[in-house]
Coordinates of C-alpha atoms in Angstrom, one line a residue:
Chain F
M1 CA 62.3 120.7 192.7
I2 CA 62.1 117.9 195.3
K3 CA 59.9 118.4 198.2
L4 CA 61.6 117.9 201.5
R5 CA 59.7 116.8 204.6
N6 CA 60.6 116.5 208.2
Y7 CA 60.7 113.0 209.6
E8 CA 61.5 111.5 212.9
I9 CA 63.3 108.1 212.9
A10 CA 63.2 106.2 216.2
V11 CA 65.4 103.1 216.5
I12 CA 65.9 100.6 219.3
I13 CA 69.3 99.0 219.1
K14 CA 70.2 95.8 220.9
S15 CA 71.8 96.7 224.3
E16 CA 74.3 93.8 224.0
L17 CA 76.4 95.7 221.5
N18 CA 79.5 97.5 222.8
D19 CA 80.1 101.2 222.1
E20 CA 82.2 100.7 218.9
Q21 CA 79.6 98.4 217.3
R22 CA 76.8 100.8 218.3
S23 CA 78.5 103.9 217.0
S24 CA 79.3 102.1 213.7
L25 CA 75.7 101.0 213.4
K26 CA 74.6 104.6 214.0
D27 CA 76.9 105.7 211.2
V28 CA 75.5 103.1 208.9
I29 CA 71.9 104.3 209.5
Q30 CA 73.0 107.9 208.9
D31 CA 74.6 106.8 205.7
W32 CA 71.3 105.2 204.6
V33 CA 69.5 108.5 205.3
V34 CA 72.1 110.5 203.4
S35 CA 72.3 108.1 200.4
S36 CA 68.5 108.3 200.0
G37 CA 68.7 112.1 199.6
G38 CA 68.2 113.3 203.2
E39 CA 70.1 115.2 205.8
V40 CA 70.2 114.7 209.6
V41 CA 69.0 117.8 211.4
L42 CA 69.4 116.5 215.0
L43 CA 70.5 113.4 216.8
D44 CA 68.9 112.6 220.1
E45 CA 69.7 109.6 222.4
I46 CA 67.9 108.4 225.4
G47 CA 70.4 105.6 225.9
K48 CA 69.8 102.3 227.6
R49 CA 66.3 101.8 228.9
K50 CA 64.2 98.9 230.1
L51 CA 61.6 97.8 227.6
A52 CA 58.0 97.7 228.7
Y53 CA 57.8 94.2 227.2
P54 CA 60.5 91.9 225.9
I55 CA 61.3 92.1 222.2
E56 CA 63.2 89.2 220.7
K57 CA 63.8 88.0 224.3
Q58 CA 65.6 91.2 225.1
R59 CA 64.6 93.2 228.1
E60 CA 66.7 96.3 227.5
G61 CA 67.3 98.4 224.5
Y62 CA 69.3 101.4 223.4
Y63 CA 67.1 104.3 222.1
V64 CA 68.3 106.6 219.3
F65 CA 66.2 109.3 217.6
W66 CA 67.0 111.2 214.4
Y67 CA 65.3 114.3 213.2
V68 CA 65.7 114.2 209.4
K69 CA 64.8 116.1 206.3
M70 CA 64.1 113.7 203.4
S71 CA 62.3 113.6 200.1
T72 CA 59.0 111.7 200.0
A73 CA 60.7 108.6 198.5
G74 CA 63.2 108.5 201.4
P75 CA 61.4 106.8 204.2
A76 CA 60.4 103.8 202.3
E77 CA 64.1 103.1 201.3
V78 CA 65.4 103.7 204.9
E79 CA 62.6 101.6 206.3
R80 CA 63.5 98.7 204.0
Q81 CA 67.1 98.9 205.2
L82 CA 66.1 99.1 208.9
S83 CA 63.9 96.0 208.6
I84 CA 66.7 93.9 207.3
H85 CA 69.3 94.7 210.0
E86 CA 69.5 92.1 212.8
D87 CA 70.8 94.4 215.6
I88 CA 67.7 96.7 215.4
L89 CA 64.9 95.6 217.6
R90 CA 62.3 98.2 216.6
Y91 CA 62.2 101.1 214.3
M92 CA 59.6 103.8 213.5
I93 CA 59.6 106.6 211.0
I94 CA 56.9 109.2 211.5
R95 CA 56.3 112.7 210.0
S96 CA 57.0 115.5 212.4
E97 CA 55.7 119.0 211.7
S98 CA 59.0 120.7 212.4
P99 CA 62.5 119.7 213.6
V100 CA 62.4 119.8 217.4
S101 CA 65.6 120.5 219.2
V102 CA 66.3 118.9 222.6
S103 CA 65.9 122.1 224.6
S104 CA 62.6 123.1 223.0
S105 CA 61.2 119.6 223.6
Q106 CA 62.1 120.0 227.3
E107 CA 60.2 123.3 227.3
N108 CA 57.3 121.5 225.7
D109 CA 57.4 118.9 228.5
S110 CA 56.9 121.6 231.0
D111 CA 54.1 123.2 229.0
T112 CA 52.3 119.9 228.5
D113 CA 52.1 119.1 232.2
V114 CA 48.4 118.5 232.8
S115 CA 48.6 117.4 236.4
E116 CA 45.5 118.4 238.4
S117 CA 47.6 120.1 241.0
D118 CA 49.5 122.3 238.6
S119 CA 46.6 123.4 236.3
P120 CA 44.6 125.3 238.9
E121 CA 47.7 127.2 240.0
D122 CA 48.4 128.2 236.4
S123 CA 44.8 129.4 235.8
D124 CA 45.0 131.3 239.1
S125 CA 48.2 133.0 238.2
S126 CA 46.8 134.0 234.8
D127 CA 43.5 135.2 236.4
Q128 CA 45.0 137.2 239.2
P129 CA 46.1 140.2 237.3
D130 CA 42.8 140.4 235.5
I131 CA 40.9 140.2 238.7
E132 CA 43.1 142.9 240.2
K133 CA 42.5 145.2 237.2
I134 CA 38.8 144.6 237.4
V135 CA 38.8 145.3 241.1
D136 CA 40.8 148.5 240.6
E137 CA 38.4 149.7 237.9
L138 CA 35.4 149.0 240.1
M139 CA 37.0 150.8 243.1
E140 CA 37.7 153.8 240.9
K141 CA 34.1 153.8 239.5
E142 CA 32.7 153.6 243.0
E143 CA 34.9 156.5 244.2
K144 CA 33.8 158.6 241.3
E145 CA 30.1 157.8 241.9
E146 CA 30.6 158.7 245.6
M147 CA 32.3 162.0 244.7
E148 CA 29.5 162.8 242.2
G149 CA 26.8 161.9 244.8
S150 CA 28.4 164.0 247.4
K151 CA 28.6 167.0 245.0
Chain C
M1 CA 20.1 107.3 248.0
A2 CA 23.7 106.8 248.8
Y3 CA 23.9 104.1 246.2
Y4 CA 22.7 106.3 243.4
K5 CA 25.0 109.1 244.5
R6 CA 28.1 106.8 244.3
R7 CA 27.0 105.4 241.0
N8 CA 26.6 108.9 239.5
Q9 CA 30.0 109.9 240.8
S10 CA 31.7 107.0 239.1
F11 CA 30.5 108.3 235.7
R12 CA 31.2 111.9 236.5
K13 CA 33.8 113.8 234.5
K14 CA 36.9 114.6 236.6
N15 CA 37.8 117.6 234.6
V16 CA 35.1 119.5 232.8
V17 CA 37.6 121.4 230.6
C18 CA 40.2 119.7 228.4
Q19 CA 43.5 120.1 230.2
F20 CA 45.4 120.2 226.9
C21 CA 43.3 123.1 225.7
V22 CA 43.9 124.9 229.0
N23 CA 47.6 124.5 228.6
K24 CA 47.5 125.3 224.9
V25 CA 49.2 122.1 223.7
Y26 CA 49.3 121.8 219.9
N27 CA 51.1 118.5 219.5
I28 CA 51.6 115.6 221.9
D29 CA 54.9 113.8 221.6
Y30 CA 55.0 110.0 222.1
K31 CA 58.3 110.3 224.0
N32 CA 56.6 112.6 226.6
L33 CA 55.7 109.8 229.0
E34 CA 54.9 112.1 231.9
V35 CA 51.8 113.3 230.1
L36 CA 50.9 109.9 228.5
V37 CA 51.0 108.0 231.8
R38 CA 48.3 110.2 233.1
Q39 CA 46.1 109.3 230.2
I40 CA 46.2 105.5 230.8
G41 CA 44.6 103.5 233.6
P42 CA 46.3 101.0 235.9
D43 CA 45.7 98.3 233.4
G44 CA 47.4 100.2 230.6
K45 CA 44.3 101.1 228.7
I46 CA 43.7 104.5 227.3
N47 CA 41.4 106.5 229.6
P48 CA 38.0 107.4 228.1
R49 CA 37.1 111.0 227.5
R50 CA 34.3 110.8 230.0
R51 CA 36.9 110.3 232.7
T52 CA 39.6 112.7 231.7
G53 CA 37.5 115.4 230.1
T54 CA 39.8 115.6 227.1
C55 CA 38.3 117.2 224.0
A56 CA 37.8 115.1 220.9
R57 CA 40.7 116.6 219.0
H58 CA 43.2 116.2 221.8
Q59 CA 41.9 112.7 222.6
R60 CA 42.8 111.7 219.1
M61 CA 46.3 113.0 219.5
V62 CA 46.7 111.2 222.8
A63 CA 45.5 108.0 221.3
V64 CA 48.0 108.2 218.5
A65 CA 50.8 109.1 220.9
I66 CA 50.1 106.2 223.2
K67 CA 50.0 103.8 220.3
R68 CA 53.3 105.0 219.1
A69 CA 54.8 104.7 222.6
R70 CA 53.5 101.2 222.8
H71 CA 55.1 100.2 219.5
M72 CA 58.5 101.6 220.8
A73 CA 58.1 99.6 224.0
M74 CA 57.9 102.7 226.2
L75 CA 54.4 101.8 227.4
A76 CA 53.0 98.3 227.9
F77 CA 50.1 97.0 225.9
D78 CA 48.5 95.7 229.0
R79 CA 48.7 95.6 232.8
G80 CA 50.3 99.1 232.9
T81 CA 53.8 97.8 233.8
W82 CA 55.6 100.8 232.4
L83 CA 59.1 101.5 233.7

């Protein structure tokens, strides 16, 4: 029984490559994953993007992310292969708790907004029904008390 | 008087409550730059907890996420020149 874990592989490919070279390189990387006993759950691409700082004198990179299930021996093998290849500027393999689909990650984006303008509105919207309930209850109590007092 | 007031304000917490706890965030993704950009200063350094009010647990997650984003050239190591 081999224990499978969820990993996330992030790769920056040189932006100079044309589409054919890039797709072939992606196939090669997927082959490494499959040959080391893993399976690709999801492929996510951001595409061409400016780098925050130059890597190997490159100012642009092509971002590709794989969400992968692999055995515990897999990442070391894939990492070794990634480090050798010349057209890969950067790579990173991290453990992810669960495979995240693109749609759910976008939902998480909206959830994790912590802007100061948004958060009070959220808290207000959650508080409003409670306050209304409490006010209603108080009103009812007061009415009952008044009725009892009048009697 | 005014001097002391201003000095105290500079060390004051902006948010008393951790905004990640308020929004019930359980994991912070390093690709989610909208959130991470708010946690770094103009020079690209990670904001301290005393400024953002983030709780210790979420501050740890933020720090890891920012360091991962820096490695993947999504955030700059200095000067805050993210694009």
